[in-house]
PDB file of C-alpha atoms and ligand atoms in Angstrom:
ATOM      1  CA  MET Z   1       0.000   0.000   0.000  1.00  0.00           C
ATOM      2  CA  THR Z   2       1.295   3.466  -0.806  1.00  0.00           C
ATOM      3  CA  ASP Z   3       1.023   6.474   1.491  1.00  0.00           C
ATOM      4  CA  SER Z   4      -2.434   7.410   2.651  1.00  0.00           C
ATOM      5  CA  ILE Z   5      -4.376  10.339   1.244  1.00  0.00           C
ATOM      6  CA  ALA Z   6      -4.179  12.038   4.654  1.00  0.00           C
ATOM      7  CA  ASP Z   7      -0.371  11.705   4.647  1.00  0.00           C
ATOM      8  CA  ASN Z   8      -0.181  13.065   1.132  1.00  0.00           C
ATOM      9  CA  LEU Z   9      -2.386  16.023   2.023  1.00  0.00           C
ATOM     10  CA  ARG Z  10      -0.206  16.842   5.015  1.00  0.00           C
ATOM     11  CA  ARG Z  11       2.886  16.744   2.853  1.00  0.00           C
ATOM     12  CA  ILE Z  12       1.355  18.957   0.162  1.00  0.00           C
ATOM     13  CA  HIS Z  13       0.278  21.497   2.780  1.00  0.00           C
ATOM     14  CA  ASP Z  14       3.825  21.547   4.171  1.00  0.00           C
ATOM     15  CA  ARG Z  15       5.232  22.095   0.695  1.00  0.00           C
ATOM     16  CA  ILE Z  16       2.689  24.849  -0.021  1.00  0.00           C
ATOM     17  CA  ALA Z  17       3.628  26.616   3.215  1.00  0.00           C
ATOM     18  CA  GLU Z  18       7.333  26.299   2.488  1.00  0.00           C
ATOM     19  CA  ALA Z  19       6.951  27.609  -1.067  1.00  0.00           C
ATOM     20  CA  ALA Z  20       4.818  30.520   0.161  1.00  0.00           C
ATOM     21  CA  LEU Z  21       7.265  31.537   2.886  1.00  0.00           C
ATOM     22  CA  LYS Z  22      10.157  31.281   0.453  1.00  0.00           C
ATOM     23  CA  ALA Z  23       8.292  33.675  -1.836  1.00  0.00           C
ATOM     24  CA  GLY Z  24       7.553  36.058   1.048  1.00  0.00           C
ATOM     25  CA  ARG Z  25       3.879  35.179   0.935  1.00  0.00           C
ATOM     26  CA  ASN Z  26       1.345  34.107   3.544  1.00  0.00           C
ATOM     27  CA  PRO Z  27       0.622  30.343   3.305  1.00  0.00           C
ATOM     28  CA  GLY Z  28      -2.966  31.130   4.293  1.00  0.00           C
ATOM     29  CA  ASP Z  29      -3.432  32.998   1.014  1.00  0.00           C
ATOM     30  CA  ILE Z  30      -3.055  29.801  -0.991  1.00  0.00           C
ATOM     31  CA  THR Z  31      -5.919  27.348  -1.441  1.00  0.00           C
ATOM     32  CA  LEU Z  32      -5.347  23.711  -2.292  1.00  0.00           C
ATOM     33  CA  VAL Z  33      -7.841  22.367  -4.821  1.00  0.00           C
ATOM     34  CA  ALA Z  34      -7.714  18.551  -4.574  1.00  0.00           C
ATOM     35  CA  VAL Z  35      -8.289  17.127  -8.050  1.00  0.00           C
ATOM     36  CA  SER Z  36     -10.196  13.864  -7.668  1.00  0.00           C
ATOM     37  CA  LYS Z  37     -10.961  13.099 -11.331  1.00  0.00           C
ATOM     38  CA  THR Z  38     -11.079   9.371 -12.141  1.00  0.00           C
ATOM     39  CA  LYS Z  39     -10.808   8.551  -8.408  1.00  0.00           C
ATOM     40  CA  PRO Z  40     -13.651   6.859  -6.515  1.00  0.00           C
ATOM     41  CA  VAL Z  41     -15.865   8.549  -3.963  1.00  0.00           C
ATOM     42  CA  GLU Z  42     -14.002   6.634  -1.228  1.00  0.00           C
ATOM     43  CA  ALA Z  43     -10.901   8.683  -2.045  1.00  0.00           C
ATOM     44  CA  VAL Z  44     -12.924  11.881  -1.699  1.00  0.00           C
ATOM     45  CA  LEU Z  45     -14.290  10.668   1.646  1.00  0.00           C
ATOM     46  CA  ASP Z  46     -10.728  10.000   2.858  1.00  0.00           C
ATOM     47  CA  ALA Z  47      -9.731  13.530   1.865  1.00  0.00           C
ATOM     48  CA  LEU Z  48     -12.826  15.023   3.537  1.00  0.00           C
ATOM     49  CA  ALA Z  49     -12.016  13.089   6.718  1.00  0.00           C
ATOM     50  CA  ALA Z  50      -8.509  14.568   6.587  1.00  0.00           C
ATOM     51  CA  GLY Z  51      -9.984  18.075   6.502  1.00  0.00           C
ATOM     52  CA  GLN Z  52      -9.777  18.782   2.765  1.00  0.00           C
ATOM     53  CA  SER Z  53     -12.798  20.785   1.626  1.00  0.00           C
ATOM     54  CA  VAL Z  54     -12.024  22.046  -1.881  1.00  0.00           C
ATOM     55  CA  PHE Z  55     -12.197  19.621  -4.805  1.00  0.00           C
ATOM     56  CA  GLY Z  56     -11.718  19.799  -8.557  1.00  0.00           C
ATOM     57  CA  GLU Z  57     -13.251  17.616 -11.254  1.00  0.00           C
ATOM     58  CA  ASN Z  58     -12.827  17.822 -15.020  1.00  0.00           C
ATOM     59  CA  ARG Z  59     -16.162  16.452 -16.139  1.00  0.00           C
ATOM     60  CA  VAL Z  60     -19.561  17.670 -15.022  1.00  0.00           C
ATOM     61  CA  GLN Z  61     -21.178  14.249 -15.135  1.00  0.00           C
ATOM     62  CA  GLU Z  62     -18.450  12.597 -13.091  1.00  0.00           C
ATOM     63  CA  ALA Z  63     -18.500  15.475 -10.611  1.00  0.00           C
ATOM     64  CA  ASP Z  64     -22.255  15.154 -10.173  1.00  0.00           C
ATOM     65  CA  ALA Z  65     -22.159  11.379  -9.780  1.00  0.00           C
ATOM     66  CA  LYS Z  66     -19.406  11.569  -7.171  1.00  0.00           C
ATOM     67  CA  PHE Z  67     -20.328  14.649  -5.160  1.00  0.00           C
ATOM     68  CA  ALA Z  68     -24.136  15.034  -5.259  1.00  0.00           C
ATOM     69  CA  GLY Z  69     -24.614  12.416  -2.566  1.00  0.00           C
ATOM     70  CA  LEU Z  70     -22.038  14.045  -0.281  1.00  0.00           C
ATOM     71  CA  ARG Z  71     -23.719  17.430   0.035  1.00  0.00           C
ATOM     72  CA  ALA Z  72     -26.083  16.473   2.844  1.00  0.00           C
ATOM     73  CA  ALA Z  73     -23.381  15.312   5.236  1.00  0.00           C
ATOM     74  CA  HIS Z  74     -20.310  17.326   4.193  1.00  0.00           C
ATOM     75  CA  ASP Z  75     -19.258  20.916   3.633  1.00  0.00           C
ATOM     76  CA  PHE Z  76     -17.118  21.378   0.556  1.00  0.00           C
ATOM     77  CA  SER Z  77     -16.553  23.490  -2.498  1.00  0.00           C
ATOM     78  CA  LEU Z  78     -16.670  21.771  -5.892  1.00  0.00           C
ATOM     79  CA  HIS Z  79     -14.684  23.248  -8.797  1.00  0.00           C
ATOM     80  CA  ILE Z  80     -15.132  22.362 -12.465  1.00  0.00           C
ATOM     81  CA  ILE Z  81     -11.629  22.565 -13.946  1.00  0.00           C
ATOM     82  CA  GLY Z  82     -12.076  20.845 -17.329  1.00  0.00           C
ATOM     83  CA  GLY Z  83     -13.115  22.383 -20.624  1.00  0.00           C
ATOM     84  CA  LEU Z  84     -16.874  22.931 -20.576  1.00  0.00           C
ATOM     85  CA  GLN Z  85     -19.251  22.238 -23.476  1.00  0.00           C
ATOM     86  CA  THR Z  86     -22.096  24.713 -23.829  1.00  0.00           C
ATOM     87  CA  ASN Z  87     -24.645  21.899 -23.536  1.00  0.00           C
ATOM     88  CA  LYS Z  88     -23.232  21.109 -20.069  1.00  0.00           C
ATOM     89  CA  ALA Z  89     -23.429  24.693 -18.865  1.00  0.00           C
ATOM     90  CA  ARG Z  90     -26.723  24.266 -17.047  1.00  0.00           C
ATOM     91  CA  ASP Z  91     -25.606  21.125 -15.196  1.00  0.00           C
ATOM     92  CA  ALA Z  92     -22.356  22.861 -14.291  1.00  0.00           C
ATOM     93  CA  VAL Z  93     -24.216  25.857 -12.858  1.00  0.00           C
ATOM     94  CA  ARG Z  94     -26.487  23.537 -10.913  1.00  0.00           C
ATOM     95  CA  ILE Z  95     -23.742  21.452  -9.272  1.00  0.00           C
ATOM     96  CA  ALA Z  96     -20.556  23.542  -9.159  1.00  0.00           C
ATOM     97  CA  ASP Z  97     -19.501  26.115  -6.604  1.00  0.00           C
ATOM     98  CA  VAL Z  98     -16.760  27.310  -8.939  1.00  0.00           C
ATOM     99  CA  ILE Z  99     -16.314  27.054 -12.705  1.00  0.00           C
ATOM    100  CA  GLU Z 100     -12.652  27.673 -13.551  1.00  0.00           C
ATOM    101  CA  THR Z 101     -12.925  27.220 -17.298  1.00  0.00           C
ATOM    102  CA  LEU Z 102     -14.992  30.043 -18.785  1.00  0.00           C
ATOM    103  CA  ASP Z 103     -13.146  30.497 -22.070  1.00  0.00           C
ATOM    104  CA  ARG Z 104     -15.350  31.821 -24.890  1.00  0.00           C
ATOM    105  CA  PRO Z 105     -18.261  34.160 -25.558  1.00  0.00           C
ATOM    106  CA  ARG Z 106     -20.637  31.335 -26.491  1.00  0.00           C
ATOM    107  CA  LEU Z 107     -19.990  29.640 -23.164  1.00  0.00           C
ATOM    108  CA  ALA Z 108     -20.517  32.967 -21.398  1.00  0.00           C
ATOM    109  CA  ASP Z 109     -23.890  33.207 -23.191  1.00  0.00           C
ATOM    110  CA  ALA Z 110     -24.821  29.684 -22.078  1.00  0.00           C
ATOM    111  CA  LEU Z 111     -23.728  30.324 -18.492  1.00  0.00           C
ATOM    112  CA  GLU Z 112     -25.712  33.571 -18.341  1.00  0.00           C
ATOM    113  CA  ILE Z 113     -28.866  31.737 -19.386  1.00  0.00           C
ATOM    114  CA  ALA Z 114     -28.151  28.826 -17.024  1.00  0.00           C
ATOM    115  CA  ILE Z 115     -27.563  31.190 -14.077  1.00  0.00           C
ATOM    116  CA  ALA Z 116     -30.891  32.886 -14.736  1.00  0.00           C
ATOM    117  CA  ARG Z 117     -32.720  29.559 -15.032  1.00  0.00           C
ATOM    118  CA  GLU Z 118     -31.105  27.896 -12.026  1.00  0.00           C
ATOM    119  CA  GLY Z 119     -31.199  31.029  -9.844  1.00  0.00           C
ATOM    120  CA  ARG Z 120     -27.698  30.180  -8.694  1.00  0.00           C
ATOM    121  CA  THR Z 121     -24.392  31.824  -9.594  1.00  0.00           C
ATOM    122  CA  PRO Z 122     -21.152  29.876  -9.255  1.00  0.00           C
ATOM    123  CA  THR Z 123     -17.899  31.718  -8.794  1.00  0.00           C
ATOM    124  CA  LEU Z 124     -16.174  32.062 -12.174  1.00  0.00           C
ATOM    125  CA  LEU Z 125     -12.617  32.047 -13.491  1.00  0.00           C
ATOM    126  CA  ILE Z 126     -11.531  32.639 -17.066  1.00  0.00           C
ATOM    127  CA  GLU Z 127      -9.191  30.018 -18.506  1.00  0.00           C
ATOM    128  CA  VAL Z 128      -6.447  31.352 -20.767  1.00  0.00           C
ATOM    129  CA  ASN Z 129      -4.684  29.094 -23.283  1.00  0.00           C
ATOM    130  CA  THR Z 130      -1.340  30.754 -22.565  1.00  0.00           C
ATOM    131  CA  GLY Z 131       0.582  28.318 -24.770  1.00  0.00           C
ATOM    132  CA  ALA Z 132      -1.782  28.666 -27.765  1.00  0.00           C
ATOM    133  CA  GLU Z 133      -2.179  24.877 -27.887  1.00  0.00           C
ATOM    134  CA  PRO Z 134      -4.888  23.867 -30.371  1.00  0.00           C
ATOM    135  CA  GLN Z 135      -6.029  20.829 -28.350  1.00  0.00           C
ATOM    136  CA  LYS Z 136      -6.520  22.829 -25.153  1.00  0.00           C
ATOM    137  CA  SER Z 137      -9.413  24.935 -23.987  1.00  0.00           C
ATOM    138  CA  GLY Z 138      -8.860  28.538 -22.924  1.00  0.00           C
ATOM    139  CA  ILE Z 139      -9.238  31.967 -24.516  1.00  0.00           C
ATOM    140  CA  ALA Z 140      -6.276  33.126 -26.638  1.00  0.00           C
ATOM    141  CA  ARG Z 141      -3.886  35.560 -24.945  1.00  0.00           C
ATOM    142  CA  ASP Z 142      -4.662  38.242 -27.518  1.00  0.00           C
ATOM    143  CA  ASP Z 143      -8.385  38.002 -26.829  1.00  0.00           C
ATOM    144  CA  ALA Z 144      -8.065  37.842 -23.049  1.00  0.00           C
ATOM    145  CA  ASP Z 145      -8.349  41.550 -22.216  1.00  0.00           C
ATOM    146  CA  SER Z 146     -11.576  42.102 -24.118  1.00  0.00           C
ATOM    147  CA  PHE Z 147     -13.068  38.812 -22.908  1.00  0.00           C
ATOM    148  CA  ILE Z 148     -12.250  39.632 -19.282  1.00  0.00           C
ATOM    149  CA  ALA Z 149     -13.922  43.040 -19.674  1.00  0.00           C
ATOM    150  CA  ASP Z 150     -16.950  41.417 -21.324  1.00  0.00           C
ATOM    151  CA  CYS Z 151     -17.288  38.821 -18.535  1.00  0.00           C
ATOM    152  CA  LYS Z 152     -16.900  41.458 -15.812  1.00  0.00           C
ATOM    153  CA  ALA Z 153     -19.801  43.345 -17.375  1.00  0.00           C
ATOM    154  CA  ARG Z 154     -21.902  40.172 -17.610  1.00  0.00           C
ATOM    155  CA  PHE Z 155     -21.098  38.464 -14.326  1.00  0.00           C
ATOM    156  CA  GLY Z 156     -19.904  41.255 -12.024  1.00  0.00           C
ATOM    157  CA  THR Z 157     -18.234  40.122  -8.817  1.00  0.00           C
ATOM    158  CA  ALA Z 158     -18.858  36.426  -9.590  1.00  0.00           C
ATOM    159  CA  LEU Z 159     -15.816  36.682 -11.867  1.00  0.00           C
ATOM    160  CA  VAL Z 160     -12.860  36.473  -9.497  1.00  0.00           C
ATOM    161  CA  GLY Z 161      -9.812  35.396 -11.464  1.00  0.00           C
ATOM    162  CA  LEU Z 162      -7.866  33.592 -14.157  1.00  0.00           C
ATOM    163  CA  MET Z 163      -6.721  30.003 -14.656  1.00  0.00           C
ATOM    164  CA  CYS Z 164      -4.214  28.307 -16.965  1.00  0.00           C
ATOM    165  CA  VAL Z 165      -2.595  24.953 -17.773  1.00  0.00           C
ATOM    166  CA  PRO Z 166       0.789  25.649 -19.416  1.00  0.00           C
ATOM    167  CA  PRO Z 167       2.209  23.359 -22.117  1.00  0.00           C
ATOM    168  CA  HIS Z 168       3.537  20.121 -20.702  1.00  0.00           C
ATOM    169  CA  ASP Z 169       7.006  20.381 -22.229  1.00  0.00           C
ATOM    170  CA  GLU Z 170       7.817  24.024 -21.489  1.00  0.00           C
ATOM    171  CA  ASP Z 171       9.100  26.010 -18.548  1.00  0.00           C
ATOM    172  CA  PRO Z 172       5.814  27.056 -16.903  1.00  0.00           C
ATOM    173  CA  ARG Z 173       7.293  30.226 -15.384  1.00  0.00           C
ATOM    174  CA  PRO Z 174       6.590  32.660 -18.255  1.00  0.00           C
ATOM    175  CA  HIS Z 175       3.028  31.310 -18.455  1.00  0.00           C
ATOM    176  CA  PHE Z 176       2.427  31.638 -14.720  1.00  0.00           C
ATOM    177  CA  THR Z 177       3.949  35.119 -14.597  1.00  0.00           C
ATOM    178  CA  TRP Z 178       1.870  36.269 -17.555  1.00  0.00           C
ATOM    179  CA  LEU Z 179      -1.341  34.989 -15.932  1.00  0.00           C
ATOM    180  CA  ALA Z 180      -0.650  36.559 -12.522  1.00  0.00           C
ATOM    181  CA  ASP Z 181       0.230  39.866 -14.154  1.00  0.00           C
ATOM    182  CA  ARG Z 182      -2.908  39.826 -16.303  1.00  0.00           C
ATOM    183  CA  ALA Z 183      -5.121  39.081 -13.292  1.00  0.00           C
ATOM    184  CA  ALA Z 184      -3.532  41.949 -11.344  1.00  0.00           C
ATOM    185  CA  ARG Z 185      -4.057  44.368 -14.229  1.00  0.00           C
ATOM    186  CA  HIS Z 186      -7.749  43.552 -14.218  1.00  0.00           C
ATOM    187  CA  GLY Z 187      -8.089  43.731 -10.447  1.00  0.00           C
ATOM    188  CA  LEU Z 188      -8.849  40.000 -10.200  1.00  0.00           C
ATOM    189  CA  SER Z 189      -7.684  38.456  -6.925  1.00  0.00           C
ATOM    190  CA  THR Z 190      -7.608  34.754  -7.835  1.00  0.00           C
ATOM    191  CA  VAL Z 191      -4.902  33.073  -9.894  1.00  0.00           C
ATOM    192  CA  SER Z 192      -5.428  29.309 -10.388  1.00  0.00           C
ATOM    193  CA  MET Z 193      -2.254  27.621 -11.640  1.00  0.00           C
ATOM    194  CA  GLY Z 194       0.157  24.857 -10.756  1.00  0.00           C
ATOM    195  CA  MET Z 195      -0.411  21.086 -10.560  1.00  0.00           C
ATOM    196  CA  SER Z 196       1.405  18.188  -8.885  1.00  0.00           C
ATOM    197  CA  ALA Z 197       4.580  18.727 -10.902  1.00  0.00           C
ATOM    198  CA  ASP Z 198       4.870  22.496 -10.628  1.00  0.00           C
ATOM    199  CA  PHE Z 199       2.696  23.960  -7.850  1.00  0.00           C
ATOM    200  CA  GLU Z 200       5.680  25.322  -5.935  1.00  0.00           C
ATOM    201  CA  ILE Z 201       6.838  27.224  -9.021  1.00  0.00           C
ATOM    202  CA  ALA Z 202       3.281  28.502  -9.465  1.00  0.00           C
ATOM    203  CA  ILE Z 203       3.247  29.756  -5.876  1.00  0.00           C
ATOM    204  CA  ALA Z 204       6.544  31.576  -6.477  1.00  0.00           C
ATOM    205  CA  CYS Z 205       4.857  33.202  -9.495  1.00  0.00           C
ATOM    206  CA  GLY Z 206       1.742  34.313  -7.589  1.00  0.00           C
ATOM    207  CA  ALA Z 207      -0.756  31.429  -7.611  1.00  0.00           C
ATOM    208  CA  THR Z 208      -3.559  31.749  -5.062  1.00  0.00           C
ATOM    209  CA  TRP Z 209      -5.140  28.392  -5.977  1.00  0.00           C
ATOM    210  CA  VAL Z 210      -3.128  25.296  -6.855  1.00  0.00           C
ATOM    211  CA  ARG Z 211      -4.832  22.261  -8.404  1.00  0.00           C
ATOM    212  CA  VAL Z 212      -3.161  19.061  -7.250  1.00  0.00           C
ATOM    213  CA  GLY Z 213      -4.363  15.579  -8.186  1.00  0.00           C
ATOM    214  CA  SER Z 214      -1.881  12.714  -8.460  1.00  0.00           C
ATOM    215  CA  ALA Z 215       0.343  13.919  -5.599  1.00  0.00           C
ATOM    216  CA  ILE Z 216      -2.677  13.497  -3.297  1.00  0.00           C
ATOM    217  CA  PHE Z 217      -4.680  10.631  -4.773  1.00  0.00           C
ATOM    218  CA  GLY Z 218      -1.955   8.693  -6.601  1.00  0.00           C
ATOM    219  CA  ALA Z 219      -1.285   8.161 -10.295  1.00  0.00           C
ATOM    220  CA  ARG Z 220      -4.219   7.965 -12.690  1.00  0.00           C
TER     221      ARG Z 220
HETATM  222  C1  LIG X 301      -5.818  16.747 -13.878  1.00  0.00           C
HETATM  223  C2  LIG X 301      -5.705  18.206 -13.688  1.00  0.00           C
HETATM  224  C3  LIG X 301      -4.986  18.762 -12.610  1.00  0.00           C
HETATM  225  C4  LIG X 301      -4.213  17.914 -11.618  1.00  0.00           C
HETATM  226  O1  LIG X 301      -3.129  17.325 -12.259  1.00  0.00           O
HETATM  227  P1  LIG X 301      -2.043  16.478 -11.413  1.00  0.00           P
HETATM  228  O2  LIG X 301      -0.858  16.480 -12.312  1.00  0.00           O
HETATM  229  O3  LIG X 301      -2.632  15.135 -11.198  1.00  0.00           O
HETATM  230  O4  LIG X 301      -1.781  17.205 -10.149  1.00  0.00           O
HETATM  231  C5  LIG X 301      -4.989  20.135 -12.477  1.00  0.00           C
HETATM  232  N1  LIG X 301      -5.643  20.938 -13.349  1.00  0.00           N
HETATM  233  C6  LIG X 301      -6.331  20.453 -14.398  1.00  0.00           C
HETATM  234  C7  LIG X 301      -7.035  21.390 -15.298  1.00  0.00           C
HETATM  235  C8  LIG X 301      -6.373  19.080 -14.606  1.00  0.00           C
HETATM  236  O5  LIG X 301      -7.053  18.610 -15.655  1.00  0.00           O
END
């Protein structure tokens, strides 16, 4: 048996605190989003029992299947962190506390309608495709400023920040720095970046949320 989820969480929190202090930042300003995609509900229950209360899932259907039944007995925040199809917008608004992947005007349209219909407004982040990778979701860098302004006008204070997933094979630093700078310019307080392999670098570059999966729940 490998290390327990509780052990892993403790270790990640230690590493977050160390990275924050090294960067002259307050560890309390960084939120750990535990990415439980592909993992069973038992893994989520272990994490909840260890005090983890913020979770990320890529797919709306999987998130709903895993987390809907936990609401009655547990307090947690559920983030959608995977690219979102417009036809899933309503389900996402219904089940998610945070949608981190608002990335195009048509999705903004769909979310606006879904928010009105559901009478519920999740917290929103805009995903930027900082590496201009064709297979990835995210608004293009060049379109980010106007899209951020558009979403601020549409969603007001529900829009809190920016998110990115840099290219796998590149130094993430320039991507992280660009995202943190762009969020600051727009007065957005939340910067979601960094995963198991690079969350400490992301913290050095200004991340306020780090999304960590395999380092907590094991390889997928
Ligand atoms: C899977 C995933 C993560 C977590 O990745 P790990 O390498 O397992 O930490 C973070 N963010 C997004 C968008 C993901 O899809």
